[in-house]
Short mmCIF file of C-alpha atoms in Angstrom, two decimals:
data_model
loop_
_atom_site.label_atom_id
_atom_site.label_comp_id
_atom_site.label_asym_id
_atom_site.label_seq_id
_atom_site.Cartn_x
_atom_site.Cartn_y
_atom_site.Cartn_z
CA UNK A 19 122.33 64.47 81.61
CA UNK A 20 123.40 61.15 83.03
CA UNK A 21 123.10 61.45 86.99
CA UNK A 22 126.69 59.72 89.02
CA UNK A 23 126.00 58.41 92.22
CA UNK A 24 128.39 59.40 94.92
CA UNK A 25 128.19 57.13 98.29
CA UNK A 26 127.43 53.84 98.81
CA UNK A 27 123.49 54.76 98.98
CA UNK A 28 120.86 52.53 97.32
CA UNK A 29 119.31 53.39 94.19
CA UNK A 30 115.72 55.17 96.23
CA UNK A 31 118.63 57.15 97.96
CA UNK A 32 120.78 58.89 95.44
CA UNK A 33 120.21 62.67 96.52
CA UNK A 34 121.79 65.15 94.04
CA UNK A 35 125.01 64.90 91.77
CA UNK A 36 126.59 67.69 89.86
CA UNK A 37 126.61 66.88 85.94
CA UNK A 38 129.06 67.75 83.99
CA UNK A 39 127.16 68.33 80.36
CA UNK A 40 128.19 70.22 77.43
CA UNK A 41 125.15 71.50 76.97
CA UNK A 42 126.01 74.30 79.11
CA UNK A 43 129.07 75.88 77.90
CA UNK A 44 132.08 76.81 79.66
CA UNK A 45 131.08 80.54 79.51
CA UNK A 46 128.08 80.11 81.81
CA UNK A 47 129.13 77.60 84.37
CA UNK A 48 130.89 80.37 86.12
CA UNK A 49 127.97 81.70 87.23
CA UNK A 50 125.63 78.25 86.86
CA UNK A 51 125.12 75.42 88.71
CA UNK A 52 123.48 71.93 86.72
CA UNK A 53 122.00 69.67 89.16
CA UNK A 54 120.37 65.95 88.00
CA UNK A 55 118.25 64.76 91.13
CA UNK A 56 117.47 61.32 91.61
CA UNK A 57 115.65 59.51 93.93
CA UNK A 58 113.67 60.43 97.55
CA UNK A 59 113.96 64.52 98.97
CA UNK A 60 112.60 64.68 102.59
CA UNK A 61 113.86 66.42 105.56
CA UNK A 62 116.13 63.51 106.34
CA UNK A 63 117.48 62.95 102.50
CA UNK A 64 117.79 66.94 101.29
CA UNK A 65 121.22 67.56 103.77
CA UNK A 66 123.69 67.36 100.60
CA UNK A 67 121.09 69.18 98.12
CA UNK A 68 121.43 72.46 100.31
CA UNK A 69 125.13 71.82 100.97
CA UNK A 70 125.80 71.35 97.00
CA UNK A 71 123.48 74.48 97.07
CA UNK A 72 125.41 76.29 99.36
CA UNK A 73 129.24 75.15 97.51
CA UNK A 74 127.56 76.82 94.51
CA UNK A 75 126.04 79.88 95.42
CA UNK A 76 129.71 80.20 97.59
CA UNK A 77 131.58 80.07 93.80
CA UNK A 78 129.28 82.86 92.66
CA UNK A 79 126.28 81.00 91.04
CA UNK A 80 123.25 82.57 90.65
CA UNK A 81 121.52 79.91 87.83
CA UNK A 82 120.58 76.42 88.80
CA UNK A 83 119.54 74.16 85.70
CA UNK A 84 118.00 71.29 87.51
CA UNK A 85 117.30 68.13 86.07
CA UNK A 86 114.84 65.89 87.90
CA UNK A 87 113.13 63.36 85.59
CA UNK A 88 114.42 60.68 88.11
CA UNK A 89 113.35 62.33 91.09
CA UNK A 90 110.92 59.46 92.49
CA UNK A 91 109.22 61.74 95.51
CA UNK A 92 109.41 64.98 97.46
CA UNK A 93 108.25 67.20 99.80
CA UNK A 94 108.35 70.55 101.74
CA UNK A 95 112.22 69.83 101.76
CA UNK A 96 112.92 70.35 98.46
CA UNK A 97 110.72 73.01 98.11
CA UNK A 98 112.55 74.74 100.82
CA UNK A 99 116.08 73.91 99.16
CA UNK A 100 114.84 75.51 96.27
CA UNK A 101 113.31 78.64 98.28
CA UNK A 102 116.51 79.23 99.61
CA UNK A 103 118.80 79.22 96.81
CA UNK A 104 115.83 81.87 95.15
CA UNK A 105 115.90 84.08 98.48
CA UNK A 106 119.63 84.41 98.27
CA UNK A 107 119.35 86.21 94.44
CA UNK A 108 119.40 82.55 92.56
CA UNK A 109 117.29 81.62 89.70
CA UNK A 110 115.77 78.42 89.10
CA UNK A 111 115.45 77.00 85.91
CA UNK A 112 114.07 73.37 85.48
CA UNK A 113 115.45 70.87 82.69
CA UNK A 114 112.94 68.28 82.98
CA UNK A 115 110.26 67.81 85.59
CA UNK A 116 109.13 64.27 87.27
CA UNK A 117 106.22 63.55 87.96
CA UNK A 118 106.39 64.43 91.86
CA UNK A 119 108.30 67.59 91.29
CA UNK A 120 105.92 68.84 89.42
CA UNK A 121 102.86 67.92 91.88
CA UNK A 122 104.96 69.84 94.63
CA UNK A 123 105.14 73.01 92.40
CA UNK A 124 101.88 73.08 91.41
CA UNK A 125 100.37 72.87 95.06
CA UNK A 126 103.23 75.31 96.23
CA UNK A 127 102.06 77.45 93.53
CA UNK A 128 98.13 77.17 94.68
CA UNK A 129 98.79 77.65 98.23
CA UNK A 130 100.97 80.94 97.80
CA UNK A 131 98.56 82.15 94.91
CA UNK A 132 95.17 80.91 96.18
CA UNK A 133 92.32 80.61 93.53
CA UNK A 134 89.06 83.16 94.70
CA UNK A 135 86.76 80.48 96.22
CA UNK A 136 89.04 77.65 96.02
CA UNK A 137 90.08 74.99 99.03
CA UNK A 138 92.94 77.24 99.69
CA UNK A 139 91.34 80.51 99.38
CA UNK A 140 90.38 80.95 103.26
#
């Protein structure tokens, strides 16, 4: 999935860009969304990730295929994006997985499912 840029923002600001693959066939993009992230998700940065969010789950999508190999850093933001589209009946599915996505997951993951005797266990 090649990610489009849409605005005039920088490369470390590209925020999130519908693709348009063939990989997922026209029978299931009625109900899916495919998203290729690139670039920085904070609170200031995540604005047209929940909007794009929003346009989707308004057409009736309930699958998000996201793609973020290019997705340089995150935090809480995306994770909260994400939380969202989940809490309003959406499923998640990832593509591929950078390596700052996937260190936000996996501490997400720890901190909701503590390990017995762990730093998070309290």
């Amino acid at each position: 999935m090649t990610p489009l840029r849409r605005g005039p923002w920088p490369k470390s600001r590209r925020i999130a860009v519908p693709t348009r693959s063939p990989a997922y066939g026209p029978r299931s993009r009625a109900a899916s969304s495919a998203l290729s992230l690139a670039g920085e998700f904070d609170h200031y940065t995540s604005a047209p990730l929940r909007r794009l969010l929003g346009e989707g789950a308004a057409r009736g999508a309930r699958r998000l295929v996201l793609d973020t190999a290019l997705v340089t850093f995150c935090d809480s933001a995306l994770l909260h994006a994400l939380d969202q589209w989940a809490r309003g009946g959406g499923r998640v599915e990832l593509a591929t997985v950078s390596r700052s996505v996937r260190l936000l997951l996996t501490t997400a993951a720890r901190v909701r499912h503590p390990v017995p005797g762990g730093p998070f266990s309290g």
